[in-house]
Amino acid sequence: MALDERKLEVLRAIVEDYVATQEPVGSKALVERHNLRVSPATVRNDMAVLEEEGYIRQPHTSAGRVPTDAGYRLFVDKLSRVKPLSQAERRAIERFLIGAVDLDDVVHRTVRLLAQLTRQVAVVQYPSLSRASVRHFELVPISTTRLMVVMIAETGRVEQRLVDLPGPILADDVTELRRMINEKLVGKRLVDSPPLVQRLVEECSSSLRPPMTALSTVLLETLVERTEERIALAGTANLARGGLLDFQGSLRPILEALEEEVILLKLFGEVEPSMTRVRIGDENEIEDLRGTSIVATGYGPGAMVVGGMGVLGPTRMDYPGNIATVRAVARYVGDLLAQS
């Protein structure tokens, strides 16, 4: 059955009170704390309907009710308004992230910041090379027969490789090779680069073909080789902050799941651009995480998504606040990457 506005307001009040107090919510408390403009008897009737429809449940014989996964889902989809961050919160995010000295520092600051602001477990995926574009290539002569190739991605990630050339090379030839490589590859996605590298060998002059052939092998390794995806994690101790009803049974299965990077990459790394994904309880594919909720979004410079980030915690979480925080932090990190 479709719920009318009054029952939806009762559900909203139950979710908000339970998140705030960690205690099952009764009709009397709802009437006292919220301007529902109806009698306790009417609220009890509405709660009975919500329970029958599977949106709330009675955890034990007390009169209080708690939301179910379906209740939280309805709250997120129809009832919750994303909570705007205060100016103080925005300034704190900006100050905390602006001092980062390199990409590793950005990731570690971000994951700590998310854990502190949301009081949940925070997860940040390192920018993935496979999604990035080339910003610049530099060729640095080490000797007359050896070059260092430096590739800078749009994410700010830097890859360095040494190339042994088949013979001595002049400085002017190094300059020409650098020009050709940048002209062909800058702005191109790494995954689209292999045929362009092959074309570099075919199009260069016969005198430059031997060093370009040697360079092409290293370029392909740098551009295409799938480096190990990495995850940063913070705030696991926050799992223990909740009430008795937050996790049924032991925390051990959740903690063990959080140790598996493959699981975390699946949960936080597969996020589409401009989308915040919320998975609640049984919506999670990972069985050991079905007592949790996950808020995840992508981040990157401009419209490009180079990684995912988000938070994991009990289903009894502040969804509007956490969604707003994850979105805001992702936006600031994207801006940082665009400026770097």
Tab-separated table of C-alpha atoms in Angstrom:
chain	number	residue	atom	x	y	z
A	1	MET	CA	0.000	0.000	0.000
A	2	ALA	CA	1.115	3.591	-0.593
A	3	LEU	CA	1.804	5.472	2.632
A	4	ASP	CA	0.150	8.846	3.122
A	5	GLU	CA	2.105	11.939	4.172
A	6	ARG	CA	1.317	11.528	7.869
A	7	LYS	CA	2.660	7.976	8.037
A	8	LEU	CA	5.761	9.059	6.127
A	9	GLU	CA	6.271	11.831	8.707
A	10	VAL	CA	5.925	9.283	11.507
A	11	LEU	CA	8.549	7.087	9.792
A	12	ARG	CA	10.853	10.088	9.381
A	13	ALA	CA	10.494	10.895	13.094
A	14	ILE	CA	11.203	7.276	14.096
A	15	VAL	CA	14.353	7.121	11.958
A	16	GLU	CA	15.661	10.488	13.179
A	17	ASP	CA	14.992	9.678	16.858
A	18	TYR	CA	16.485	6.202	16.663
A	19	VAL	CA	19.630	7.486	14.914
A	20	ALA	CA	20.003	10.206	17.566
A	21	THR	CA	19.193	8.198	20.715
A	22	GLN	CA	20.114	4.574	19.832
A	23	GLU	CA	16.924	3.633	21.696
A	24	PRO	CA	13.714	2.070	20.267
A	25	VAL	CA	11.124	4.803	19.736
A	26	GLY	CA	7.612	4.812	21.271
A	27	SER	CA	4.507	6.754	20.232
A	28	LYS	CA	4.523	8.954	23.341
A	29	ALA	CA	8.108	10.087	22.690
A	30	LEU	CA	7.256	10.865	19.059
A	31	VAL	CA	4.328	13.082	20.023
A	32	GLU	CA	6.416	14.879	22.664
A	33	ARG	CA	9.466	15.466	20.454
A	34	HIS	CA	7.879	16.128	17.054
A	35	ASN	CA	5.136	18.457	15.926
A	36	LEU	CA	3.003	15.684	14.403
A	37	ARG	CA	-0.296	17.462	15.253
A	38	VAL	CA	-2.085	14.179	16.032
A	39	SER	CA	-2.855	12.188	19.180
A	40	PRO	CA	-0.660	9.369	20.537
A	41	ALA	CA	-3.458	6.931	19.594
A	42	THR	CA	-3.266	8.032	15.948
A	43	VAL	CA	0.542	7.701	15.996
A	44	ARG	CA	0.173	4.179	17.440
A	45	ASN	CA	-2.178	3.282	14.585
A	46	ASP	CA	0.260	4.696	12.043
A	47	MET	CA	3.097	2.743	13.654
A	48	ALA	CA	1.022	-0.432	13.424
A	49	VAL	CA	0.596	0.129	9.673
A	50	LEU	CA	4.322	0.877	9.249
A	51	GLU	CA	5.150	-2.325	11.117
A	52	GLU	CA	2.695	-4.367	9.056
A	53	GLU	CA	4.258	-2.974	5.856
A	54	GLY	CA	7.735	-3.925	7.057
A	55	TYR	CA	9.180	-0.434	7.588
A	56	ILE	CA	9.633	-0.701	11.365
A	57	ARG	CA	9.912	-3.568	13.818
A	58	GLN	CA	9.735	-4.231	17.541
A	59	PRO	CA	13.144	-5.554	18.675
A	60	HIS	CA	11.795	-6.846	22.004
A	61	THR	CA	8.688	-6.655	24.157
A	62	SER	CA	9.029	-2.917	24.939
A	63	ALA	CA	6.657	-0.509	23.210
A	64	GLY	CA	9.478	1.005	21.159
A	65	ARG	CA	10.069	0.407	17.447
A	66	VAL	CA	13.189	0.628	15.271
A	67	PRO	CA	13.437	1.058	11.475
A	68	THR	CA	14.032	-1.951	9.228
A	69	ASP	CA	16.278	-1.921	6.146
A	70	ALA	CA	13.153	-1.156	4.094
A	71	GLY	CA	12.343	1.743	6.422
A	72	TYR	CA	15.819	3.219	6.035
A	73	ARG	CA	15.605	2.780	2.257
A	74	LEU	CA	12.289	4.649	2.099
A	75	PHE	CA	13.758	7.339	4.347
A	76	VAL	CA	16.781	7.793	2.050
A	77	ASP	CA	14.766	7.666	-1.188
A	78	LYS	CA	11.752	9.785	-0.244
A	79	LEU	CA	12.137	11.461	3.102
A	80	SER	CA	15.688	12.581	3.744
A	81	ARG	CA	16.907	15.928	2.582
A	82	VAL	CA	20.660	16.116	2.102
A	83	LYS	CA	21.895	18.145	5.050
A	84	PRO	CA	23.852	21.206	3.865
A	85	LEU	CA	27.277	21.579	5.443
A	86	SER	CA	27.873	24.648	7.574
A	87	GLN	CA	30.449	27.239	6.553
A	88	ALA	CA	32.615	26.084	9.467
A	89	GLU	CA	32.499	22.477	8.214
A	90	ARG	CA	33.373	23.570	4.681
A	91	ARG	CA	36.296	25.665	5.905
A	92	ALA	CA	37.532	22.764	8.053
A	93	ILE	CA	37.496	20.409	5.037
A	94	GLU	CA	39.302	22.943	2.878
A	95	ARG	CA	41.965	23.717	5.506
A	96	PHE	CA	42.571	20.047	6.237
A	97	LEU	CA	43.020	19.064	2.593
A	98	ILE	CA	44.762	22.156	1.245
A	99	GLY	CA	47.977	21.376	3.163
A	100	ALA	CA	48.531	18.054	1.374
A	101	VAL	CA	52.012	17.796	-0.151
A	102	ASP	CA	51.477	14.952	-2.634
A	103	LEU	CA	48.959	12.383	-3.826
A	104	ASP	CA	49.612	9.940	-0.959
A	105	ASP	CA	49.111	12.775	1.511
A	106	VAL	CA	45.827	13.758	-0.182
A	107	VAL	CA	44.486	10.196	0.145
A	108	HIS	CA	45.558	9.768	3.773
A	109	ARG	CA	44.204	13.168	4.804
A	110	THR	CA	40.924	12.450	3.002
A	111	VAL	CA	40.290	9.098	4.662
A	112	ARG	CA	41.089	10.474	8.131
A	113	LEU	CA	38.868	13.486	7.529
A	114	LEU	CA	35.908	11.349	6.408
A	115	ALA	CA	36.235	9.101	9.469
A	116	GLN	CA	36.368	12.108	11.812
A	117	LEU	CA	33.449	13.990	10.240
A	118	THR	CA	31.072	11.026	9.900
A	119	ARG	CA	32.262	8.874	12.843
A	120	GLN	CA	32.040	5.869	10.523
A	121	VAL	CA	34.596	3.640	8.801
A	122	ALA	CA	36.022	5.649	5.890
A	123	VAL	CA	37.391	4.162	2.667
A	124	VAL	CA	39.236	5.975	-0.145
A	125	GLN	CA	40.473	4.314	-3.324
A	126	TYR	CA	43.774	5.648	-4.642
A	127	PRO	CA	43.326	7.243	-8.082
A	128	SER	CA	43.281	4.451	-10.641
A	129	LEU	CA	45.768	4.774	-13.500
A	130	SER	CA	43.431	2.807	-15.747
A	131	ARG	CA	40.887	5.676	-15.643
A	132	ALA	CA	43.349	8.553	-15.961
A	133	SER	CA	44.560	10.649	-18.874
A	134	VAL	CA	48.118	11.749	-19.643
A	135	ARG	CA	49.040	15.273	-18.548
A	136	HIS	CA	52.714	15.338	-19.584
A	137	PHE	CA	55.709	13.189	-20.505
A	138	GLU	CA	59.257	14.181	-19.655
A	139	LEU	CA	62.449	12.549	-20.943
A	140	VAL	CA	65.433	13.120	-18.654
A	141	PRO	CA	68.900	12.115	-19.989
A	142	ILE	CA	70.805	10.050	-17.437
A	143	SER	CA	73.674	9.342	-19.827
A	144	THR	CA	74.141	9.294	-23.616
A	145	THR	CA	72.517	5.843	-23.735
A	146	ARG	CA	69.999	5.995	-20.906
A	147	LEU	CA	66.850	8.093	-20.364
A	148	MET	CA	64.377	8.408	-17.521
A	149	VAL	CA	60.750	8.502	-18.702
A	150	VAL	CA	58.479	10.468	-16.354
A	151	MET	CA	54.724	10.201	-16.966
A	152	ILE	CA	52.412	12.587	-15.077
A	153	ALA	CA	48.729	11.630	-15.117
A	154	GLU	CA	45.807	14.035	-14.759
A	155	THR	CA	45.320	12.674	-11.245
A	156	GLY	CA	48.737	13.959	-10.227
A	157	ARG	CA	50.119	10.428	-10.104
A	158	VAL	CA	53.710	10.176	-11.328
A	159	GLU	CA	55.296	7.077	-12.909
A	160	GLN	CA	59.027	6.844	-13.629
A	161	ARG	CA	60.882	4.269	-15.748
A	162	LEU	CA	64.458	3.943	-17.028
A	163	VAL	CA	65.115	3.206	-20.710
A	164	ASP	CA	68.364	1.777	-22.076
A	165	LEU	CA	68.851	2.997	-25.638
A	166	PRO	CA	70.507	0.957	-28.423
A	167	GLY	CA	73.156	3.673	-28.909
A	168	PRO	CA	74.219	7.200	-27.919
A	169	ILE	CA	71.668	9.980	-28.510
A	170	LEU	CA	72.048	13.730	-29.028
A	171	ALA	CA	70.285	16.298	-26.835
A	172	ASP	CA	68.376	17.660	-29.856
A	173	ASP	CA	67.077	14.149	-30.590
A	174	VAL	CA	65.849	13.799	-26.983
A	175	THR	CA	63.987	17.098	-27.419
A	176	GLU	CA	62.386	15.859	-30.648
A	177	LEU	CA	61.348	12.522	-29.078
A	178	ARG	CA	59.818	14.408	-26.127
A	179	ARG	CA	57.863	16.669	-28.494
A	180	MET	CA	56.511	13.750	-30.555
A	181	ILE	CA	55.445	11.732	-27.499
A	182	ASN	CA	53.638	14.655	-25.845
A	183	GLU	CA	51.963	15.690	-29.085
A	184	LYS	CA	50.598	12.187	-29.585
A	185	LEU	CA	49.653	11.182	-26.035
A	186	VAL	CA	48.840	14.232	-23.862
A	187	GLY	CA	45.123	14.345	-23.063
A	188	LYS	CA	44.573	10.744	-24.131
A	189	ARG	CA	43.269	8.125	-21.684
A	190	LEU	CA	45.890	5.593	-20.692
A	191	VAL	CA	43.702	2.686	-21.776
A	192	ASP	CA	43.402	4.190	-25.289
A	193	SER	CA	47.147	4.770	-25.736
A	194	PRO	CA	48.665	1.486	-27.082
A	195	PRO	CA	47.787	2.051	-30.768
A	196	LEU	CA	49.062	5.635	-30.490
A	197	VAL	CA	52.404	4.400	-29.148
A	198	GLN	CA	52.690	1.994	-32.090
A	199	ARG	CA	51.997	4.884	-34.456
A	200	LEU	CA	54.839	6.888	-32.895
A	201	VAL	CA	57.307	4.206	-34.009
A	202	GLU	CA	55.824	4.043	-37.499
A	203	GLU	CA	55.754	7.824	-38.022
A	204	CYS	CA	59.187	8.848	-36.720
A	205	SER	CA	62.226	9.286	-38.983
A	206	SER	CA	64.517	6.324	-39.642
A	207	SER	CA	67.283	7.884	-37.536
A	208	LEU	CA	65.015	8.142	-34.484
A	209	ARG	CA	63.279	4.806	-34.942
A	210	PRO	CA	65.737	2.724	-32.812
A	211	PRO	CA	65.468	4.963	-29.699
A	212	MET	CA	61.699	5.393	-30.232
A	213	THR	CA	61.299	1.607	-30.435
A	214	ALA	CA	63.112	1.236	-27.113
A	215	LEU	CA	60.984	4.013	-25.642
A	216	SER	CA	57.739	2.486	-26.943
A	217	THR	CA	58.287	-0.711	-24.958
A	218	VAL	CA	58.625	1.263	-21.730
A	219	LEU	CA	55.763	3.584	-22.669
A	220	LEU	CA	53.454	0.615	-23.116
A	221	GLU	CA	54.507	-0.808	-19.749
A	222	THR	CA	53.893	2.571	-18.095
A	223	LEU	CA	50.577	3.268	-19.802
A	224	VAL	CA	48.962	-0.140	-19.920
A	225	GLU	CA	50.452	-2.253	-17.165
A	226	ARG	CA	47.710	-2.580	-14.557
A	227	THR	CA	49.300	-1.458	-11.339
A	228	GLU	CA	47.817	-2.807	-8.144
A	229	GLU	CA	44.728	-0.896	-7.040
A	230	ARG	CA	45.060	0.387	-3.499
A	231	ILE	CA	42.659	1.337	-0.732
A	232	ALA	CA	43.118	3.553	2.335
A	233	LEU	CA	41.009	2.785	5.413
A	234	ALA	CA	40.395	4.714	8.649
A	235	GLY	CA	37.993	4.718	11.580
A	236	THR	CA	37.363	0.989	12.109
A	237	ALA	CA	37.173	1.710	15.857
A	238	ASN	CA	33.993	3.706	15.124
A	239	LEU	CA	32.152	0.393	14.612
A	240	ALA	CA	32.303	-0.154	18.365
A	241	ARG	CA	30.669	3.188	19.232
A	242	GLY	CA	27.084	2.100	18.598
A	243	GLY	CA	24.340	0.462	20.590
A	244	LEU	CA	23.504	-3.188	21.193
A	245	LEU	CA	21.045	-3.288	18.278
A	246	ASP	CA	23.491	-1.959	15.659
A	247	PHE	CA	25.121	-5.287	14.838
A	248	GLN	CA	23.496	-8.608	15.582
A	249	GLY	CA	26.240	-10.844	16.936
A	250	SER	CA	29.987	-10.334	16.511
A	251	LEU	CA	31.850	-7.545	14.759
A	252	ARG	CA	34.478	-10.074	13.640
A	253	PRO	CA	32.936	-10.905	10.212
A	254	ILE	CA	32.659	-7.185	9.390
A	255	LEU	CA	36.260	-6.511	10.425
A	256	GLU	CA	37.465	-9.501	8.392
A	257	ALA	CA	35.564	-8.262	5.322
A	258	LEU	CA	37.186	-4.834	5.723
A	259	GLU	CA	40.618	-6.473	5.495
A	260	GLU	CA	39.874	-7.722	1.966
A	261	GLU	CA	40.869	-5.025	-0.547
A	262	VAL	CA	39.027	-6.846	-3.343
A	263	ILE	CA	35.776	-6.461	-1.373
A	264	LEU	CA	36.400	-2.784	-0.651
A	265	LEU	CA	37.260	-2.050	-4.297
A	266	LYS	CA	34.004	-3.666	-5.354
A	267	LEU	CA	32.006	-1.616	-2.847
A	268	PHE	CA	33.717	1.753	-3.254
A	269	GLY	CA	35.602	1.623	-6.555
A	270	GLU	CA	32.749	0.898	-8.955
A	271	VAL	CA	30.957	4.253	-8.764
A	272	GLU	CA	29.588	6.169	-11.728
A	273	PRO	CA	30.269	9.905	-12.221
A	274	SER	CA	28.097	12.374	-10.256
A	275	MET	CA	26.346	9.573	-8.382
A	276	THR	CA	26.133	8.848	-4.679
A	277	ARG	CA	25.235	5.227	-4.038
A	278	VAL	CA	23.645	4.119	-0.772
A	279	ARG	CA	23.442	0.411	0.019
A	280	ILE	CA	21.460	-0.523	3.096
A	281	GLY	CA	21.673	-3.817	5.000
A	282	ASP	CA	20.595	-6.753	2.851
A	283	GLU	CA	21.172	-4.733	-0.331
A	284	ASN	CA	24.888	-5.459	0.146
A	285	GLU	CA	26.156	-8.359	-1.942
A	286	ILE	CA	28.765	-9.285	0.677
A	287	GLU	CA	27.031	-11.462	3.261
A	288	ASP	CA	29.270	-10.390	6.157
A	289	LEU	CA	28.372	-6.737	5.510
A	290	ARG	CA	24.590	-7.134	5.467
A	291	GLY	CA	24.340	-5.574	8.907
A	292	THR	CA	25.921	-2.379	7.565
A	293	SER	CA	25.121	0.519	5.269
A	294	ILE	CA	27.494	2.039	2.719
A	295	VAL	CA	27.536	5.547	1.253
A	296	ALA	CA	29.895	5.814	-1.733
A	297	THR	CA	30.669	8.259	-4.504
A	298	GLY	CA	33.277	8.808	-7.203
A	299	TYR	CA	35.851	11.590	-7.247
A	300	GLY	CA	38.250	13.099	-9.730
A	301	PRO	CA	39.266	16.274	-11.556
A	302	GLY	CA	36.334	17.867	-13.381
A	303	ALA	CA	33.915	15.307	-14.786
A	304	MET	CA	36.504	12.515	-14.716
A	305	VAL	CA	36.149	9.820	-12.044
A	306	VAL	CA	39.508	8.318	-11.032
A	307	GLY	CA	38.484	6.551	-7.824
A	308	GLY	CA	35.798	6.021	-5.232
A	309	MET	CA	35.370	7.011	-1.598
A	310	GLY	CA	32.776	6.728	1.106
A	311	VAL	CA	31.830	5.448	4.526
A	312	LEU	CA	30.559	2.215	6.052
A	313	GLY	CA	28.722	1.865	9.327
A	314	PRO	CA	25.601	0.501	11.025
A	315	THR	CA	22.268	0.850	9.234
A	316	ARG	CA	21.404	3.256	12.070
A	317	MET	CA	23.416	6.120	10.608
A	318	ASP	CA	22.856	9.782	9.819
A	319	TYR	CA	22.158	9.311	6.099
A	320	PRO	CA	21.523	12.987	5.182
A	321	GLY	CA	24.666	14.121	7.027
A	322	ASN	CA	26.891	11.326	5.730
A	323	ILE	CA	25.730	11.742	2.129
A	324	ALA	CA	26.424	15.491	2.293
A	325	THR	CA	29.861	14.975	3.861
A	326	VAL	CA	30.970	12.298	1.386
A	327	ARG	CA	29.830	14.452	-1.547
A	328	ALA	CA	31.551	17.578	-0.203
A	329	VAL	CA	34.864	15.846	0.524
A	330	ALA	CA	34.808	14.173	-2.925
A	331	ARG	CA	34.248	17.570	-4.546
A	332	TYR	CA	37.151	19.174	-2.667
A	333	VAL	CA	39.510	16.289	-3.541
A	334	GLY	CA	38.461	16.543	-7.203
A	335	ASP	CA	39.263	20.275	-7.150
A	336	LEU	CA	42.660	19.564	-5.579
A	337	LEU	CA	43.498	17.019	-8.273
A	338	ALA	CA	42.440	19.453	-10.989
A	339	GLN	CA	44.804	22.097	-9.577
A	340	SER	CA	47.788	19.811	-8.978
